[in-house]
Amino acid sequence: MASTDHRTLRRVLRREITGTIGVLTDEHDFRAMRRYRSFVFDDHTIYLQQMEAVLRTRALQGGHTTVALFDPADYADFCERTGLDPDSRTSRNRFTAELASTGPTVPYDGRPLADLLPTLVDEAVRQATWEYATTLLARLGACVSCGEDLGRAAFTRASHLLVRILDTAPPGERHLVCSVAGAPETLVAVLHADDLSGHMELDKSEALEFTTVLAVGLATASPGGLVMRTSTPGTPDRVQGWRVRAYGLEPLTAGEVFDAYCTDAESGDLIAPESNVDYCEPPDLGEEGGPSRAHDH
């Protein structure tokens, strides 16, 4: 499309914008869309450059734009489900409008696309992880002995454990990671729960996703772990961890936390320990009054 100048490309992109604009983040997805004659771009790099120019212009003009992850496979399914012609700008706009309410999105905040797109991809991974974990919990059904919904019980249990971890943790910038092994891949959730000057800062979406992934590990007794790193100015970072067990968490010793942090997860090779980091055994969660640990009947 060498004969088409940049001004024309930007004019085409403006017609695509509906308040939310779908972006093809990688070359593979971009090539998949080129099969449609109404999609007039033929170079992914130029496409992203012009996309960024349009977003920047809208921002300078006071417009607010949400950026969504445009997935060609999901788009084709959407068109088949709704009876729309996939080779149509109008159909792309309809799909993008649906993404605004159901898909992973991030607001355009003036950052270069090279910095914004990884955030968008991370958001898509987070949403997919939460949806998959939620599906796993729903499939567990009811306890054959007492009839209690196993997924709901596991989520309640996970919520209780998370509250206890945060309540017993020292103040500071707290970064938690929960991983649960499974097929086809390991589920990973991240939670930032900073407690500075007695004020807890907690993202509700992160907390929901984190609790859901932890609940999957508790309910399925899949191999997993939970690690928390706390940073406080003027003191070494503190790293604590637990193994995920059936409806419970088993604290790691300081040595086990050290080994986990100083061993490459893929190769098994030793990694030099970080400076100014204390590897600690976690505090007692004091669970005597907590929910039932498991359906042991």
PDB file of C-alpha atoms in Angstrom:
ATOM      1  CA  MET A   1       0.000   0.000   0.000  1.00  0.00           C
ATOM      2  CA  ALA A   2       2.936   2.292  -0.822  1.00  0.00           C
ATOM      3  CA  SER A   3       0.706   4.720  -2.724  1.00  0.00           C
ATOM      4  CA  THR A   4      -1.403   5.496   0.356  1.00  0.00           C
ATOM      5  CA  ASP A   5       0.038   8.384   2.381  1.00  0.00           C
ATOM      6  CA  HIS A   6       0.013   8.665   6.159  1.00  0.00           C
ATOM      7  CA  ARG A   7      -2.820  11.191   6.180  1.00  0.00           C
ATOM      8  CA  THR A   8      -5.071   8.721   4.400  1.00  0.00           C
ATOM      9  CA  LEU A   9      -4.107   5.975   6.837  1.00  0.00           C
ATOM     10  CA  ARG A  10      -5.033   8.186   9.780  1.00  0.00           C
ATOM     11  CA  ARG A  11      -8.353   9.055   8.181  1.00  0.00           C
ATOM     12  CA  VAL A  12      -9.111   5.348   7.813  1.00  0.00           C
ATOM     13  CA  LEU A  13      -8.201   4.717  11.456  1.00  0.00           C
ATOM     14  CA  ARG A  14     -10.491   7.509  12.650  1.00  0.00           C
ATOM     15  CA  ARG A  15     -13.397   5.702  11.016  1.00  0.00           C
ATOM     16  CA  GLU A  16     -12.505   2.647  13.102  1.00  0.00           C
ATOM     17  CA  ILE A  17     -12.742   4.515  16.424  1.00  0.00           C
ATOM     18  CA  THR A  18     -15.975   4.173  18.408  1.00  0.00           C
ATOM     19  CA  GLY A  19     -14.716   5.460  21.760  1.00  0.00           C
ATOM     20  CA  THR A  20     -12.986   2.132  22.161  1.00  0.00           C
ATOM     21  CA  ILE A  21     -10.512   1.072  19.510  1.00  0.00           C
ATOM     22  CA  GLY A  22      -9.360  -2.500  18.993  1.00  0.00           C
ATOM     23  CA  VAL A  23      -5.644  -2.956  18.432  1.00  0.00           C
ATOM     24  CA  LEU A  24      -3.899  -5.869  16.727  1.00  0.00           C
ATOM     25  CA  THR A  25      -0.959  -6.156  19.068  1.00  0.00           C
ATOM     26  CA  ASP A  26       1.204  -8.664  17.202  1.00  0.00           C
ATOM     27  CA  GLU A  27       2.226  -9.534  13.670  1.00  0.00           C
ATOM     28  CA  HIS A  28       0.385 -12.865  13.667  1.00  0.00           C
ATOM     29  CA  ASP A  29      -2.982 -11.267  14.443  1.00  0.00           C
ATOM     30  CA  PHE A  30      -2.286  -8.506  11.936  1.00  0.00           C
ATOM     31  CA  ARG A  31      -1.661 -11.042   9.151  1.00  0.00           C
ATOM     32  CA  ALA A  32      -4.896 -12.829  10.029  1.00  0.00           C
ATOM     33  CA  MET A  33      -6.877  -9.628   9.428  1.00  0.00           C
ATOM     34  CA  ARG A  34      -5.259  -8.955   6.066  1.00  0.00           C
ATOM     35  CA  ARG A  35      -7.450 -11.642   4.474  1.00  0.00           C
ATOM     36  CA  TYR A  36     -10.309  -9.131   4.595  1.00  0.00           C
ATOM     37  CA  ARG A  37     -10.297  -6.710   1.643  1.00  0.00           C
ATOM     38  CA  SER A  38     -11.874  -3.966   3.761  1.00  0.00           C
ATOM     39  CA  PHE A  39      -8.866  -4.057   6.104  1.00  0.00           C
ATOM     40  CA  VAL A  40      -6.552  -1.844   4.083  1.00  0.00           C
ATOM     41  CA  PHE A  41      -3.306  -2.000   6.067  1.00  0.00           C
ATOM     42  CA  ASP A  42      -0.392  -4.120   4.886  1.00  0.00           C
ATOM     43  CA  ASP A  43       2.400  -3.224   7.302  1.00  0.00           C
ATOM     44  CA  HIS A  44       2.054  -3.847  11.034  1.00  0.00           C
ATOM     45  CA  THR A  45       4.718  -1.339  12.057  1.00  0.00           C
ATOM     46  CA  ILE A  46       3.103   1.466  10.042  1.00  0.00           C
ATOM     47  CA  TYR A  47      -0.308   0.408  11.378  1.00  0.00           C
ATOM     48  CA  LEU A  48       0.893   0.825  14.971  1.00  0.00           C
ATOM     49  CA  GLN A  49       2.591   4.128  14.191  1.00  0.00           C
ATOM     50  CA  GLN A  50      -0.594   5.548  12.703  1.00  0.00           C
ATOM     51  CA  MET A  51      -2.663   4.087  15.524  1.00  0.00           C
ATOM     52  CA  GLU A  52      -0.486   5.905  18.043  1.00  0.00           C
ATOM     53  CA  ALA A  53      -0.737   9.147  16.061  1.00  0.00           C
ATOM     54  CA  VAL A  54      -4.548   8.970  16.061  1.00  0.00           C
ATOM     55  CA  LEU A  55      -4.685   8.187  19.787  1.00  0.00           C
ATOM     56  CA  ARG A  56      -2.314  11.034  20.566  1.00  0.00           C
ATOM     57  CA  THR A  57      -4.341  13.478  18.456  1.00  0.00           C
ATOM     58  CA  ARG A  58      -7.592  12.467  20.147  1.00  0.00           C
ATOM     59  CA  ALA A  59      -5.976  12.928  23.549  1.00  0.00           C
ATOM     60  CA  LEU A  60      -4.702  16.395  22.596  1.00  0.00           C
ATOM     61  CA  GLN A  61      -8.219  17.274  21.450  1.00  0.00           C
ATOM     62  CA  GLY A  62      -9.625  16.198  24.807  1.00  0.00           C
ATOM     63  CA  GLY A  63     -11.010  12.863  23.631  1.00  0.00           C
ATOM     64  CA  HIS A  64     -10.937   9.767  25.828  1.00  0.00           C
ATOM     65  CA  THR A  65     -10.163   6.496  24.136  1.00  0.00           C
ATOM     66  CA  THR A  66     -10.130   3.001  25.579  1.00  0.00           C
ATOM     67  CA  VAL A  67      -7.791   0.533  23.907  1.00  0.00           C
ATOM     68  CA  ALA A  68      -8.988  -3.065  23.545  1.00  0.00           C
ATOM     69  CA  LEU A  69      -7.240  -6.235  22.449  1.00  0.00           C
ATOM     70  CA  PHE A  70      -8.611  -7.167  19.007  1.00  0.00           C
ATOM     71  CA  ASP A  71      -8.423 -10.939  18.533  1.00  0.00           C
ATOM     72  CA  PRO A  72      -9.114 -12.084  14.939  1.00  0.00           C
ATOM     73  CA  ALA A  73     -10.352 -15.529  16.035  1.00  0.00           C
ATOM     74  CA  ASP A  74     -12.809 -14.019  18.513  1.00  0.00           C
ATOM     75  CA  TYR A  75     -13.869 -11.559  15.812  1.00  0.00           C
ATOM     76  CA  ALA A  76     -14.594 -14.366  13.347  1.00  0.00           C
ATOM     77  CA  ASP A  77     -16.642 -16.204  15.996  1.00  0.00           C
ATOM     78  CA  PHE A  78     -18.538 -13.005  16.774  1.00  0.00           C
ATOM     79  CA  CYS A  79     -19.434 -12.475  13.123  1.00  0.00           C
ATOM     80  CA  GLU A  80     -20.554 -16.080  12.731  1.00  0.00           C
ATOM     81  CA  ARG A  81     -22.657 -15.885  15.903  1.00  0.00           C
ATOM     82  CA  THR A  82     -24.324 -12.611  14.917  1.00  0.00           C
ATOM     83  CA  GLY A  83     -24.609 -13.218  11.176  1.00  0.00           C
ATOM     84  CA  LEU A  84     -22.430 -10.213  10.316  1.00  0.00           C
ATOM     85  CA  ASP A  85     -20.122  -9.972   7.323  1.00  0.00           C
ATOM     86  CA  PRO A  86     -16.568 -10.181   8.735  1.00  0.00           C
ATOM     87  CA  ASP A  87     -15.196  -8.271   5.739  1.00  0.00           C
ATOM     88  CA  SER A  88     -16.783  -5.034   6.847  1.00  0.00           C
ATOM     89  CA  ARG A  89     -15.666  -1.960   8.793  1.00  0.00           C
ATOM     90  CA  THR A  90     -19.121  -1.803  10.379  1.00  0.00           C
ATOM     91  CA  SER A  91     -18.738  -5.351  11.701  1.00  0.00           C
ATOM     92  CA  ARG A  92     -15.360  -4.474  13.183  1.00  0.00           C
ATOM     93  CA  ASN A  93     -16.916  -1.479  14.912  1.00  0.00           C
ATOM     94  CA  ARG A  94     -19.720  -3.667  16.292  1.00  0.00           C
ATOM     95  CA  PHE A  95     -17.190  -6.148  17.640  1.00  0.00           C
ATOM     96  CA  THR A  96     -15.068  -3.372  19.153  1.00  0.00           C
ATOM     97  CA  ALA A  97     -18.132  -1.931  20.854  1.00  0.00           C
ATOM     98  CA  GLU A  98     -18.744  -5.314  22.477  1.00  0.00           C
ATOM     99  CA  LEU A  99     -15.119  -5.461  23.607  1.00  0.00           C
ATOM    100  CA  ALA A 100     -15.681  -2.188  25.451  1.00  0.00           C
ATOM    101  CA  SER A 101     -17.959  -3.966  27.927  1.00  0.00           C
ATOM    102  CA  THR A 102     -16.738  -7.565  27.882  1.00  0.00           C
ATOM    103  CA  GLY A 103     -13.108  -7.673  26.776  1.00  0.00           C
ATOM    104  CA  PRO A 104      -9.762  -6.662  28.235  1.00  0.00           C
ATOM    105  CA  THR A 105      -9.264  -2.902  27.875  1.00  0.00           C
ATOM    106  CA  VAL A 106      -6.980  -0.167  29.163  1.00  0.00           C
ATOM    107  CA  PRO A 107      -7.463   3.607  28.903  1.00  0.00           C
ATOM    108  CA  TYR A 108      -5.113   5.480  26.610  1.00  0.00           C
ATOM    109  CA  ASP A 109      -3.087   7.689  28.947  1.00  0.00           C
ATOM    110  CA  GLY A 110      -0.569   9.234  26.572  1.00  0.00           C
ATOM    111  CA  ARG A 111       2.031   6.517  26.908  1.00  0.00           C
ATOM    112  CA  PRO A 112       3.726   5.248  23.734  1.00  0.00           C
ATOM    113  CA  LEU A 113       2.001   2.151  22.371  1.00  0.00           C
ATOM    114  CA  ALA A 114       5.215   0.206  22.946  1.00  0.00           C
ATOM    115  CA  ASP A 115       4.640   0.764  26.684  1.00  0.00           C
ATOM    116  CA  LEU A 116       0.843   0.518  26.654  1.00  0.00           C
ATOM    117  CA  LEU A 117       0.432  -2.713  24.687  1.00  0.00           C
ATOM    118  CA  PRO A 118       2.237  -4.956  27.217  1.00  0.00           C
ATOM    119  CA  THR A 119      -0.175  -3.621  29.856  1.00  0.00           C
ATOM    120  CA  LEU A 120      -3.088  -4.522  27.576  1.00  0.00           C
ATOM    121  CA  VAL A 121      -1.742  -8.022  26.973  1.00  0.00           C
ATOM    122  CA  ASP A 122      -1.231  -8.497  30.721  1.00  0.00           C
ATOM    123  CA  GLU A 123      -4.835  -7.432  31.289  1.00  0.00           C
ATOM    124  CA  ALA A 124      -5.983  -9.996  28.724  1.00  0.00           C
ATOM    125  CA  VAL A 125      -3.981 -12.727  30.471  1.00  0.00           C
ATOM    126  CA  ARG A 126      -5.444 -11.711  33.839  1.00  0.00           C
ATOM    127  CA  GLN A 127      -8.987 -11.848  32.511  1.00  0.00           C
ATOM    128  CA  ALA A 128      -8.435 -15.211  30.811  1.00  0.00           C
ATOM    129  CA  THR A 129      -6.895 -16.611  34.010  1.00  0.00           C
ATOM    130  CA  TRP A 130      -9.820 -15.428  36.120  1.00  0.00           C
ATOM    131  CA  GLU A 131     -12.411 -16.778  33.663  1.00  0.00           C
ATOM    132  CA  TYR A 132     -10.672 -20.156  33.475  1.00  0.00           C
ATOM    133  CA  ALA A 133     -10.271 -20.396  37.255  1.00  0.00           C
ATOM    134  CA  THR A 134     -13.920 -19.433  37.749  1.00  0.00           C
ATOM    135  CA  THR A 135     -14.970 -22.156  35.320  1.00  0.00           C
ATOM    136  CA  LEU A 136     -12.892 -24.727  37.192  1.00  0.00           C
ATOM    137  CA  LEU A 137     -14.541 -23.797  40.486  1.00  0.00           C
ATOM    138  CA  ALA A 138     -18.025 -23.970  38.949  1.00  0.00           C
ATOM    139  CA  ARG A 139     -17.332 -27.464  37.601  1.00  0.00           C
ATOM    140  CA  LEU A 140     -16.546 -28.847  41.054  1.00  0.00           C
ATOM    141  CA  GLY A 141     -20.243 -29.091  41.863  1.00  0.00           C
ATOM    142  CA  ALA A 142     -21.582 -30.001  45.304  1.00  0.00           C
ATOM    143  CA  CYS A 143     -20.126 -32.126  48.073  1.00  0.00           C
ATOM    144  CA  VAL A 144     -21.663 -35.594  47.849  1.00  0.00           C
ATOM    145  CA  SER A 145     -21.896 -35.794  51.645  1.00  0.00           C
ATOM    146  CA  CYS A 146     -23.288 -32.423  52.691  1.00  0.00           C
ATOM    147  CA  GLY A 147     -24.369 -30.804  49.434  1.00  0.00           C
ATOM    148  CA  GLU A 148     -22.257 -27.677  49.935  1.00  0.00           C
ATOM    149  CA  ASP A 149     -21.046 -25.972  46.761  1.00  0.00           C
ATOM    150  CA  LEU A 150     -17.350 -26.889  46.690  1.00  0.00           C
ATOM    151  CA  GLY A 151     -16.302 -23.953  44.539  1.00  0.00           C
ATOM    152  CA  ARG A 152     -18.069 -21.435  46.760  1.00  0.00           C
ATOM    153  CA  ALA A 153     -16.631 -23.061  49.888  1.00  0.00           C
ATOM    154  CA  ALA A 154     -13.118 -22.901  48.424  1.00  0.00           C
ATOM    155  CA  PHE A 155     -13.552 -19.240  47.489  1.00  0.00           C
ATOM    156  CA  THR A 156     -14.765 -18.416  51.019  1.00  0.00           C
ATOM    157  CA  ARG A 157     -11.783 -20.282  52.432  1.00  0.00           C
ATOM    158  CA  ALA A 158      -9.364 -18.465  50.112  1.00  0.00           C
ATOM    159  CA  SER A 159     -10.865 -15.104  51.069  1.00  0.00           C
ATOM    160  CA  HIS A 160     -10.382 -15.889  54.755  1.00  0.00           C
ATOM    161  CA  LEU A 161      -6.759 -16.918  54.217  1.00  0.00           C
ATOM    162  CA  LEU A 162      -5.968 -13.795  52.215  1.00  0.00           C
ATOM    163  CA  VAL A 163      -7.440 -11.570  54.933  1.00  0.00           C
ATOM    164  CA  ARG A 164      -5.382 -13.375  57.577  1.00  0.00           C
ATOM    165  CA  ILE A 165      -2.179 -13.013  55.519  1.00  0.00           C
ATOM    166  CA  LEU A 166      -2.701  -9.284  55.077  1.00  0.00           C
ATOM    167  CA  ASP A 167      -3.742  -8.773  58.692  1.00  0.00           C
ATOM    168  CA  THR A 168      -0.614 -10.477  60.043  1.00  0.00           C
ATOM    169  CA  ALA A 169       1.818  -8.961  57.517  1.00  0.00           C
ATOM    170  CA  PRO A 170       4.047  -6.027  58.413  1.00  0.00           C
ATOM    171  CA  PRO A 171       3.172  -2.673  56.826  1.00  0.00           C
ATOM    172  CA  GLY A 172       4.809  -1.627  53.569  1.00  0.00           C
ATOM    173  CA  GLU A 173       4.534  -2.223  49.843  1.00  0.00           C
ATOM    174  CA  ARG A 174       3.282  -5.817  49.633  1.00  0.00           C
ATOM    175  CA  HIS A 175       3.503  -7.880  46.468  1.00  0.00           C
ATOM    176  CA  LEU A 176       1.823 -11.305  46.511  1.00  0.00           C
ATOM    177  CA  VAL A 177       2.043 -14.042  43.880  1.00  0.00           C
ATOM    178  CA  CYS A 178      -0.060 -17.217  43.873  1.00  0.00           C
ATOM    179  CA  SER A 179       0.637 -20.032  41.421  1.00  0.00           C
ATOM    180  CA  VAL A 180      -1.301 -23.264  40.998  1.00  0.00           C
ATOM    181  CA  ALA A 181      -0.086 -26.034  38.710  1.00  0.00           C
ATOM    182  CA  GLY A 182      -2.562 -27.567  36.316  1.00  0.00           C
ATOM    183  CA  ALA A 183      -3.373 -28.503  32.736  1.00  0.00           C
ATOM    184  CA  PRO A 184      -2.942 -27.048  30.223  1.00  0.00           C
ATOM    185  CA  GLU A 185      -0.825 -24.505  32.098  1.00  0.00           C
ATOM    186  CA  THR A 186      -0.066 -23.078  35.515  1.00  0.00           C
ATOM    187  CA  LEU A 187      -2.445 -20.428  36.836  1.00  0.00           C
ATOM    188  CA  VAL A 188      -0.706 -17.336  38.210  1.00  0.00           C
ATOM    189  CA  ALA A 189      -2.254 -14.337  39.957  1.00  0.00           C
ATOM    190  CA  VAL A 190      -0.587 -11.221  41.323  1.00  0.00           C
ATOM    191  CA  LEU A 191      -1.869  -8.890  44.033  1.00  0.00           C
ATOM    192  CA  HIS A 192      -0.503  -5.545  45.216  1.00  0.00           C
ATOM    193  CA  ALA A 193      -1.745  -4.772  48.719  1.00  0.00           C
ATOM    194  CA  ASP A 194       0.249  -1.815  49.964  1.00  0.00           C
ATOM    195  CA  ASP A 195      -0.260  -0.714  53.555  1.00  0.00           C
ATOM    196  CA  LEU A 196       1.394   2.651  54.054  1.00  0.00           C
ATOM    197  CA  SER A 197       0.616   4.934  56.999  1.00  0.00           C
ATOM    198  CA  GLY A 198      -2.149   2.609  58.134  1.00  0.00           C
ATOM    199  CA  HIS A 199      -4.041   2.844  54.816  1.00  0.00           C
ATOM    200  CA  MET A 200      -4.552  -0.305  52.747  1.00  0.00           C
ATOM    201  CA  GLU A 201      -4.459   0.120  48.963  1.00  0.00           C
ATOM    202  CA  LEU A 202      -6.075  -2.884  47.304  1.00  0.00           C
ATOM    203  CA  ASP A 203      -7.270  -3.268  43.725  1.00  0.00           C
ATOM    204  CA  LYS A 204     -10.603  -5.092  43.881  1.00  0.00           C
ATOM    205  CA  SER A 205     -10.150  -6.778  40.495  1.00  0.00           C
ATOM    206  CA  GLU A 206      -6.683  -8.044  41.449  1.00  0.00           C
ATOM    207  CA  ALA A 207      -8.020  -9.283  44.783  1.00  0.00           C
ATOM    208  CA  LEU A 208     -10.872 -11.154  43.081  1.00  0.00           C
ATOM    209  CA  GLU A 209      -8.554 -12.818  40.585  1.00  0.00           C
ATOM    210  CA  PHE A 210      -6.008 -13.694  43.280  1.00  0.00           C
ATOM    211  CA  THR A 211      -8.650 -15.204  45.553  1.00  0.00           C
ATOM    212  CA  THR A 212     -10.134 -17.226  42.693  1.00  0.00           C
ATOM    213  CA  VAL A 213      -6.789 -18.746  41.718  1.00  0.00           C
ATOM    214  CA  LEU A 214      -6.000 -19.543  45.352  1.00  0.00           C
ATOM    215  CA  ALA A 215      -9.443 -21.155  45.684  1.00  0.00           C
ATOM    216  CA  VAL A 216      -8.682 -23.447  42.728  1.00  0.00           C
ATOM    217  CA  GLY A 217      -5.524 -24.633  44.470  1.00  0.00           C
ATOM    218  CA  LEU A 218      -7.336 -25.180  47.770  1.00  0.00           C
ATOM    219  CA  ALA A 219     -10.244 -27.061  46.191  1.00  0.00           C
ATOM    220  CA  THR A 220      -8.224 -29.286  43.864  1.00  0.00           C
ATOM    221  CA  ALA A 221      -5.163 -29.791  46.092  1.00  0.00           C
ATOM    222  CA  SER A 222      -3.054 -28.993  43.029  1.00  0.00           C
ATOM    223  CA  PRO A 223       0.637 -28.248  43.634  1.00  0.00           C
ATOM    224  CA  GLY A 224       1.028 -24.550  44.243  1.00  0.00           C
ATOM    225  CA  GLY A 225       2.508 -21.816  46.330  1.00  0.00           C
ATOM    226  CA  LEU A 226       1.935 -18.314  47.617  1.00  0.00           C
ATOM    227  CA  VAL A 227       4.759 -15.830  48.146  1.00  0.00           C
ATOM    228  CA  MET A 228       4.618 -12.343  49.638  1.00  0.00           C
ATOM    229  CA  ARG A 229       7.346  -9.728  49.414  1.00  0.00           C
ATOM    230  CA  THR A 230       7.121  -6.688  51.674  1.00  0.00           C
ATOM    231  CA  SER A 231       9.193  -3.561  51.051  1.00  0.00           C
ATOM    232  CA  THR A 232       9.606  -0.834  53.653  1.00  0.00           C
ATOM    233  CA  PRO A 233      11.970   2.150  53.219  1.00  0.00           C
ATOM    234  CA  GLY A 234      15.144   1.843  55.243  1.00  0.00           C
ATOM    235  CA  THR A 235      14.836  -1.892  55.952  1.00  0.00           C
ATOM    236  CA  PRO A 236      15.576  -5.077  53.983  1.00  0.00           C
ATOM    237  CA  ASP A 237      12.734  -6.546  51.952  1.00  0.00           C
ATOM    238  CA  ARG A 238      10.973  -9.454  53.685  1.00  0.00           C
ATOM    239  CA  VAL A 239      10.001 -12.547  51.653  1.00  0.00           C
ATOM    240  CA  GLN A 240       7.624 -15.150  53.094  1.00  0.00           C
ATOM    241  CA  GLY A 241       5.823 -18.101  51.543  1.00  0.00           C
ATOM    242  CA  TRP A 242       3.369 -20.950  51.880  1.00  0.00           C
ATOM    243  CA  ARG A 243       2.597 -24.191  50.084  1.00  0.00           C
ATOM    244  CA  VAL A 244      -0.979 -24.547  48.885  1.00  0.00           C
ATOM    245  CA  ARG A 245      -2.624 -27.582  50.418  1.00  0.00           C
ATOM    246  CA  ALA A 246      -6.176 -28.973  50.416  1.00  0.00           C
ATOM    247  CA  TYR A 247      -8.172 -26.124  51.988  1.00  0.00           C
ATOM    248  CA  GLY A 248      -5.113 -24.761  53.740  1.00  0.00           C
ATOM    249  CA  LEU A 249      -1.695 -23.127  53.529  1.00  0.00           C
ATOM    250  CA  GLU A 250       1.467 -24.717  54.904  1.00  0.00           C
ATOM    251  CA  PRO A 251       4.117 -22.151  55.928  1.00  0.00           C
ATOM    252  CA  LEU A 252       7.568 -22.468  54.372  1.00  0.00           C
ATOM    253  CA  THR A 253      10.620 -22.244  56.562  1.00  0.00           C
ATOM    254  CA  ALA A 254      13.083 -19.439  55.968  1.00  0.00           C
ATOM    255  CA  GLY A 255      15.407 -21.956  54.324  1.00  0.00           C
ATOM    256  CA  GLU A 256      12.682 -23.193  51.998  1.00  0.00           C
ATOM    257  CA  VAL A 257      11.828 -19.631  50.975  1.00  0.00           C
ATOM    258  CA  PHE A 258      15.522 -18.983  50.313  1.00  0.00           C
ATOM    259  CA  ASP A 259      15.792 -22.158  48.208  1.00  0.00           C
ATOM    260  CA  ALA A 260      12.666 -21.248  46.210  1.00  0.00           C
ATOM    261  CA  TYR A 261      13.948 -17.748  45.432  1.00  0.00           C
ATOM    262  CA  CYS A 262      17.490 -18.828  44.661  1.00  0.00           C
ATOM    263  CA  THR A 263      16.698 -21.705  42.305  1.00  0.00           C
ATOM    264  CA  ASP A 264      15.821 -21.289  38.632  1.00  0.00           C
ATOM    265  CA  ALA A 265      12.346 -22.757  38.174  1.00  0.00           C
ATOM    266  CA  GLU A 266      13.104 -24.151  34.699  1.00  0.00           C
ATOM    267  CA  SER A 267      16.718 -25.324  34.875  1.00  0.00           C
ATOM    268  CA  GLY A 268      17.032 -26.001  38.602  1.00  0.00           C
ATOM    269  CA  ASP A 269      20.297 -24.047  38.657  1.00  0.00           C
ATOM    270  CA  LEU A 270      21.193 -21.959  41.686  1.00  0.00           C
ATOM    271  CA  ILE A 271      20.709 -18.195  41.483  1.00  0.00           C
ATOM    272  CA  ALA A 272      22.690 -15.739  43.574  1.00  0.00           C
ATOM    273  CA  PRO A 273      20.549 -14.364  46.432  1.00  0.00           C
ATOM    274  CA  GLU A 274      19.487 -10.732  46.246  1.00  0.00           C
ATOM    275  CA  SER A 275      21.182  -8.255  48.515  1.00  0.00           C
ATOM    276  CA  ASN A 276      19.200  -6.500  51.230  1.00  0.00           C
ATOM    277  CA  VAL A 277      16.532  -9.229  51.330  1.00  0.00           C
ATOM    278  CA  ASP A 278      15.501 -11.283  54.368  1.00  0.00           C
ATOM    279  CA  TYR A 279      13.944 -14.698  53.707  1.00  0.00           C
ATOM    280  CA  CYS A 280      11.570 -15.317  56.613  1.00  0.00           C
ATOM    281  CA  GLU A 281       9.109 -17.838  57.966  1.00  0.00           C
ATOM    282  CA  PRO A 282       5.596 -16.345  57.825  1.00  0.00           C
ATOM    283  CA  PRO A 283       3.698 -15.487  61.019  1.00  0.00           C
ATOM    284  CA  ASP A 284       1.044 -17.766  62.477  1.00  0.00           C
ATOM    285  CA  LEU A 285      -2.244 -17.056  60.710  1.00  0.00           C
ATOM    286  CA  GLY A 286      -4.169 -17.978  63.856  1.00  0.00           C
ATOM    287  CA  GLU A 287      -6.831 -20.032  62.129  1.00  0.00           C
ATOM    288  CA  GLU A 288      -8.510 -21.766  65.019  1.00  0.00           C
ATOM    289  CA  GLY A 289     -11.663 -19.734  64.448  1.00  0.00           C
ATOM    290  CA  GLY A 290     -11.540 -19.877  60.667  1.00  0.00           C
ATOM    291  CA  PRO A 291     -13.724 -21.770  58.207  1.00  0.00           C
ATOM    292  CA  SER A 292     -13.592 -25.557  57.925  1.00  0.00           C
ATOM    293  CA  ARG A 293     -10.261 -26.680  56.485  1.00  0.00           C
ATOM    294  CA  ALA A 294     -11.736 -29.376  54.271  1.00  0.00           C
ATOM    295  CA  HIS A 295     -14.645 -31.686  53.606  1.00  0.00           C
ATOM    296  CA  ASP A 296     -13.199 -34.509  55.680  1.00  0.00           C
ATOM    297  CA  HIS A 297     -16.503 -36.254  56.189  1.00  0.00           C
TER     298      HIS A 297
END
